[in-house]
Amino acid sequence: MTPVPADHPDAPRRVIVVGGGVAGLATVLRIRRSLPGAQLTLITKAALEESNTWYAQGGMAAVLSGAPGQEPSEPGPRGGVRDSVAAHVADTLAAGAGLAAPDPVRLLCAGAQGQVSWLESVGFRFDSAGGAPASGREAAHSAARILRAGGDATGRALAAALIRAVRADASVRILESTVVTDLLRAGTPAKLRVSGVHVRPAGPATAGEPAAREITADAVVLATGGAGRLFEHTTNPAVATGDGVAVAWRAGAVVADAEFFQFHPTALDVAGSPLVSEAVRGEGAVLRDASGTRFLSAYHPDGELAPRDVVSRSIAQHLAARGERCVYLDATALGGPFLARRFPSLTSLTASHGLNWAREPIPVVPAAHYWMGGIRTDTSGRTSLPGLYAVGEAACTGVHGANRLASNSLLEGLVFAGRTAEALAAPEAPWPAFPAHPLALDSPDAGEPFDRAQLQRLMTRQAGVLRDAAGLELAAKQLAAYAPVGSTIEELETVNLLLCARLLVHAATARRESRGAHHRSDFPLADPRKVPGSTAYVRASTPEEGFPQ
């Protein structure tokens, strides 16, 4: 039988999904249901198991009872407050500090119940208690709505289930250890469309395999995660180098809200900065300084349960004032048996570093955790470039605003994976046109060589939890002077990090106020004249041709 040409009307849709976390895996599975005949290719630059999702501990926010119109203040059957979708929406908007977009937030929160059902259909179950999913409370949530799996290993359990489902589908072409270096574009200058990807093997090419090649497609979905490796301390794995944002920017896509990078308040102060889940504080653990004093109530009335940006900033300010390195998370009041049962992974982790957290407080520091900014999309995952979609942390849908509410990220990946798959299956609608300022970020042909560690030190000191004009100006000048050389995969990742750093510093300089995760010590208050929404949508003044292949 003669194959149908790719450009024939009856040819199957060719879709490339880049990224192996919850957003990428769920997008593949959802597309398979929405477009059963699609030719699907999943590309990851490491093994499928290496993603931010795999390391997520806390859980997924989901309201499983009550109706969207239910009043958040209605008493619940066990006393306290009955939860509702409206309450989840309100908490998400409050955490977003005036920049979260109400309509996408409502889609996010109202979609949670359906995601739980869909996950069950692919073989995943949350932990249960009394015949129903077990739920806990985390910072800035008004009710206990955080579902978990494996105690404190939700991300690993979720990723493992999705990976099994994807691998079970023999029709999905999986390319692991494959790096997308740039996007392909086709068409006229006035009507460009993303038409595939440039790829290279992450390691040495195998016999007969080209060092670089092109894979064409009708649509590309970027689900590449964040850029935690911009900073010295991060909870993110080594793959989090901002690749999706970088390749989209170079192709001309609009990027938004780059100034908003969330620092998780409690990473264990050891090599690798492993995350200590927000859920630990939700269960009653407290933060103390080196003198043993609880200090957070002096910064915010909610203390340990204040929003993440508040807790991280308070810790940073407290440490700076006292000249100390870390604070201490005290979970001793919870007792060893409870900690071992509720947080088995953390109990093993702390023990592996010679710490007994049932008997003594453990040292923690804020660490880069989640980038609220990213490739601007609508609620169907569509970017400003026809043919290009983005889902998960790589995208900026508006659901997080200036600060992400704890445990909304897994939910975001699932909800918008489904919506993106639906958009791919539907007749193509006009693509969104996001207004954006053109921004030139030309790199010098010759300049100061640098390595990734230098970049991370610069960003941590000048554009981390606390920022000011002098530090941002210094960072901007230094970043503009860097002239990276080399073409190894690690060096190309560093080039992507450099681009993300410049976008972040540009946006942080432009936002002359403090809001959410963006804190300017020279503008310590939010500007009430700022209208809700981002003021820093930018696009490349001239799309680049990308890396030498």
XYZ file of C-alpha atoms in Angstrom, residues 49-430:
382
model
C 11.975 9.330 34.800
C 14.136 12.465 35.006
C 11.769 15.421 35.376
C 10.546 17.867 37.990
C 7.392 15.767 38.298
C 9.399 12.763 39.473
C 10.674 14.778 42.457
C 7.376 16.458 43.426
C 6.463 15.565 46.999
C 3.476 17.506 48.242
C 0.580 16.466 46.035
C -2.157 17.823 43.804
C -4.750 20.384 44.846
C -8.282 19.189 44.091
C -11.747 19.883 45.473
C -13.667 16.607 45.353
C -16.895 17.736 46.979
C -19.060 20.829 46.820
C -20.141 22.782 43.787
C -18.439 25.702 42.037
C -21.006 28.116 43.416
C -20.790 26.925 47.002
C -19.870 29.555 49.550
C -16.365 28.961 50.936
C -17.485 29.903 54.433
C -20.206 27.236 54.672
C -19.603 24.957 57.687
C -18.412 21.465 56.838
C -19.785 18.199 58.234
C -16.800 17.792 60.595
C -16.681 21.402 61.672
C -14.358 23.995 60.206
C -14.952 25.025 56.616
C -16.496 23.035 53.786
C -14.284 23.241 50.751
C -15.459 24.332 47.324
C -14.152 25.108 43.877
C -14.912 28.757 44.619
C -12.626 28.594 47.660
C -9.840 27.006 45.617
C -10.245 29.758 43.019
C -10.115 32.427 45.726
C -6.966 30.937 47.269
C -5.248 30.730 43.871
C -6.114 34.326 43.006
C -4.939 35.537 46.419
C -1.610 33.732 46.087
C -1.186 35.227 42.602
C -1.039 38.714 44.143
C -3.342 40.398 41.639
C -1.785 38.974 38.471
C -3.498 35.594 38.191
C -6.119 35.608 35.437
C -9.579 34.700 36.823
C -10.894 32.753 33.817
C -7.911 30.386 33.482
C -7.888 29.961 37.267
C -11.528 28.895 37.224
C -10.776 26.382 34.465
C -7.871 25.044 36.515
C -9.771 24.591 39.755
C -13.023 23.351 38.237
C -11.080 20.772 36.233
C -9.548 19.015 39.228
C -12.339 16.503 39.839
C -12.179 15.336 36.229
C -8.410 14.859 36.422
C -8.765 12.534 39.396
C -11.198 10.402 37.393
C -8.946 10.432 34.329
C -5.914 9.416 36.377
C -7.851 6.451 37.713
C -8.567 5.436 34.103
C -4.824 5.206 33.389
C -4.074 3.219 36.532
C -3.118 5.860 39.099
C -4.635 6.083 42.577
C -4.151 8.660 45.300
C -3.668 7.537 48.902
C -6.965 6.886 50.642
C -8.342 7.307 54.137
C -11.718 5.945 55.162
C -12.576 4.945 51.606
C -11.931 8.392 50.122
C -8.770 10.102 48.854
C -6.666 11.296 51.784
C -6.214 15.055 51.820
C -3.954 17.454 53.657
C -3.520 21.189 53.961
C -0.631 23.291 52.712
C 0.349 26.928 52.996
C -2.142 29.519 51.713
C -4.901 26.928 51.208
C -8.067 27.620 53.191
C -8.965 23.928 53.418
C -7.400 20.466 53.324
C -7.538 19.691 49.594
C -4.064 18.319 48.780
C -4.276 14.759 47.468
C -1.143 12.643 47.731
C 0.329 9.293 46.769
C 3.024 7.266 48.470
C 2.824 9.559 51.487
C 5.280 12.159 50.237
C 6.141 10.714 46.818
C 3.190 11.941 44.773
C 5.209 13.050 41.770
C 7.129 9.801 41.490
C 3.980 7.690 41.751
C 2.141 9.867 39.231
C 5.016 9.952 36.748
C 5.526 6.193 37.023
C 1.859 5.528 36.227
C 1.859 7.886 33.241
C 5.157 6.475 31.942
C 3.734 2.940 32.102
C 0.689 4.065 30.133
C 2.799 5.810 27.478
C 5.231 2.911 27.115
C 2.287 0.511 26.780
C 1.202 2.332 23.609
C 3.416 0.890 20.894
C 2.239 3.558 18.443
C 4.009 6.330 20.386
C 7.542 6.906 19.153
C 9.687 7.664 22.216
C 13.055 9.366 21.759
C 14.876 9.512 25.089
C 18.287 11.152 25.552
C 17.461 13.433 22.629
C 17.843 17.207 22.833
C 15.687 19.688 20.939
C 18.099 22.476 20.041
C 15.670 24.676 18.086
C 12.362 24.803 16.259
C 11.831 24.450 12.530
C 9.761 27.120 10.813
C 8.140 27.097 7.395
C 6.145 29.540 5.293
C 6.541 33.149 4.264
C 7.943 35.808 6.628
C 4.404 37.142 7.063
C 2.949 33.694 7.706
C 5.515 31.573 9.502
C 4.518 28.332 11.152
C 6.402 25.969 13.431
C 6.977 22.831 11.403
C 9.141 20.596 13.559
C 12.323 20.465 15.611
C 16.100 20.261 15.298
C 17.421 17.464 17.533
C 20.748 16.057 18.659
C 21.572 13.015 20.780
C 22.230 13.930 24.408
C 25.285 11.683 24.407
C 27.598 10.331 21.730
C 25.744 9.407 18.549
C 25.270 5.685 18.027
C 26.591 3.984 14.917
C 24.681 5.100 11.854
C 22.897 7.907 13.721
C 23.462 11.481 12.501
C 24.866 13.981 14.987
C 21.963 16.305 14.218
C 18.733 15.952 12.301
C 15.335 17.471 11.695
C 11.967 15.967 12.584
C 9.002 17.589 10.868
C 5.491 17.793 12.279
C 2.149 19.526 11.960
C 2.314 20.636 15.597
C 4.926 20.837 18.352
C 4.003 20.854 22.052
C 6.676 22.145 24.447
C 6.332 20.646 27.928
C 9.957 21.089 28.924
C 9.530 22.319 32.499
C 11.338 25.169 34.206
C 14.770 26.710 34.681
C 15.734 26.138 38.296
C 19.352 25.645 37.245
C 19.587 29.425 36.888
C 20.377 29.549 40.610
C 22.866 28.017 43.038
C 20.206 26.393 45.220
C 17.354 24.672 43.402
C 14.976 21.804 44.014
C 14.980 21.109 40.261
C 16.914 18.264 38.618
C 19.765 18.837 36.178
C 17.436 18.858 33.153
C 15.703 22.106 34.242
C 17.633 24.509 32.019
C 14.853 26.567 30.439
C 15.133 24.882 27.045
C 11.495 25.310 26.018
C 11.394 29.028 26.728
C 14.726 29.501 24.960
C 13.839 27.673 21.742
C 10.418 29.346 21.614
C 11.960 32.794 22.127
C 14.522 32.240 19.413
C 11.699 31.278 17.046
C 9.812 34.494 17.857
C 7.234 33.385 20.451
C 5.940 35.774 23.106
C 7.277 35.235 26.642
C 5.498 36.615 29.714
C 6.018 37.182 33.442
C 9.694 36.195 33.416
C 10.381 38.170 36.603
C 8.335 35.794 38.749
C 10.460 32.883 39.963
C 9.220 31.071 43.030
C 11.693 30.014 45.687
C 10.521 27.135 47.840
C 11.070 28.098 51.491
C 12.412 24.760 52.661
C 15.104 22.902 50.776
C 17.389 20.783 52.910
C 20.691 22.635 53.303
C 22.841 19.859 51.856
C 24.332 19.184 48.422
C 21.584 19.059 45.807
C 19.121 21.132 47.882
C 16.434 18.414 48.041
C 12.927 19.689 48.683
C 11.276 19.385 52.081
C 7.584 19.439 51.281
C 5.229 22.246 52.249
C 3.017 19.498 53.637
C 5.387 19.115 56.595
C 4.481 22.615 57.744
C 0.870 21.878 56.880
C 0.985 19.062 59.438
C 2.333 21.404 62.118
C 6.122 21.706 61.759
C 7.542 25.164 62.517
C 10.551 27.224 61.455
C 13.147 28.453 63.948
C 16.319 30.497 63.638
C 19.700 29.464 65.021
C 18.704 30.664 68.494
C 15.670 28.360 68.477
C 13.182 31.226 68.119
C 10.107 30.999 65.907
C 10.288 34.160 63.812
C 7.805 34.032 60.944
C 4.886 35.521 62.871
C 6.864 38.776 62.965
C 6.671 38.875 59.159
C 3.164 37.539 58.468
C 0.173 36.637 60.682
C -0.129 33.198 59.058
C 3.429 32.326 60.082
C 4.565 29.024 58.585
C 1.370 28.776 56.515
C 1.816 32.108 54.726
C 2.189 31.961 50.915
C 5.478 30.601 49.616
C 6.778 33.940 48.416
C 6.189 35.471 51.850
C 7.892 32.634 53.727
C 10.921 32.539 51.395
C 11.352 36.306 51.501
C 10.970 36.371 55.294
C 13.624 33.685 55.678
C 15.996 35.537 53.334
C 15.514 38.823 55.181
C 15.916 37.162 58.578
C 19.122 35.423 57.516
C 20.542 38.608 55.996
C 19.818 40.580 59.168
C 21.471 37.964 61.380
C 24.311 36.993 59.055
C 23.348 33.324 59.195
C 23.313 30.603 56.541
C 20.114 28.667 57.211
C 17.045 28.312 59.396
C 15.699 25.134 60.966
C 12.517 23.181 60.334
C 11.300 21.699 63.607
C 9.022 18.690 63.148
C 9.905 17.020 66.449
C 6.461 17.642 67.944
C 4.907 15.436 65.260
C 6.705 12.351 66.561
C 8.826 9.731 64.860
C 6.056 7.212 64.048
C 3.895 9.861 62.364
C 6.820 11.277 60.364
C 7.860 7.817 59.180
C 4.306 6.966 58.118
C 3.305 10.301 56.574
C 6.689 11.270 55.109
C 8.612 8.055 54.422
C 10.758 9.530 51.650
C 11.769 12.542 53.735
C 12.509 10.317 56.714
C 14.890 8.281 54.545
C 16.373 11.419 52.983
C 17.167 13.102 56.284
C 18.597 9.875 57.696
C 20.857 9.528 54.656
C 22.408 12.868 55.613
C 22.903 11.857 59.236
C 19.866 13.781 60.489
C 17.131 12.488 62.785
C 14.285 14.898 62.195
C 12.111 13.200 64.782
C 14.571 14.362 67.449
C 16.145 17.557 66.120
C 15.299 20.430 63.760
C 16.817 20.126 60.293
C 18.632 22.929 58.381
C 16.710 24.413 55.446
C 17.160 27.280 52.961
C 15.007 28.810 50.211
C 15.742 27.301 46.787
C 14.609 28.073 43.242
C 11.570 25.906 42.630
C 9.112 27.075 39.961
C 9.057 29.665 37.182
C 5.652 31.317 36.907
C 6.801 32.991 33.696
C 7.133 31.197 30.409
C 5.862 30.940 26.854
C 2.608 32.892 26.664
C -0.355 30.678 25.787
C -4.115 30.805 25.746
C -6.156 28.253 27.701
C -5.831 25.776 24.820
C -2.042 25.725 24.988
C -1.615 27.803 21.833
C 1.334 30.185 21.702
C 1.738 33.238 19.482
C 3.357 31.032 16.794
C 1.008 28.890 14.670
C 1.832 25.225 15.107
C 3.457 25.703 18.518
C 1.788 24.771 21.810
C 3.121 24.835 25.373
C 1.912 23.087 28.530
C 2.981 23.009 32.169
C 5.784 25.034 33.718
C 7.197 25.999 30.315
C 3.916 27.794 29.575
C 2.443 30.958 31.032
C -1.339 30.603 30.999
C -1.999 33.194 33.700
C -3.110 30.697 36.350
C -0.255 31.464 38.757
C 0.152 35.210 38.448
C 2.984 36.521 40.590
C 3.172 33.456 42.836
C 2.012 29.858 42.431
C -0.244 28.346 45.067
C 1.261 25.170 46.507
C 0.283 21.928 44.729
C -1.323 23.650 41.747
C 1.461 22.663 39.333
C 0.621 18.977 38.844
C -2.992 20.032 38.418
C -2.015 22.645 35.833
C -0.079 20.105 33.789
C -3.030 17.717 33.723
C -5.798 20.246 33.055
C -4.027 22.058 30.239
C -2.713 18.843 28.687
C -6.336 17.870 28.204
C -7.304 21.249 26.802
C -4.328 21.240 24.422
C -5.241 17.782 23.142
C -8.800 18.971 22.519
C -7.497 21.979 20.584
C -5.297 19.747 18.436
C -8.276 17.535 17.603
C -10.565 20.457 16.702
C -10.550 22.444 13.450
C -7.797 25.022 13.703
C -9.067 28.358 15.008
C -7.334 31.734 14.561
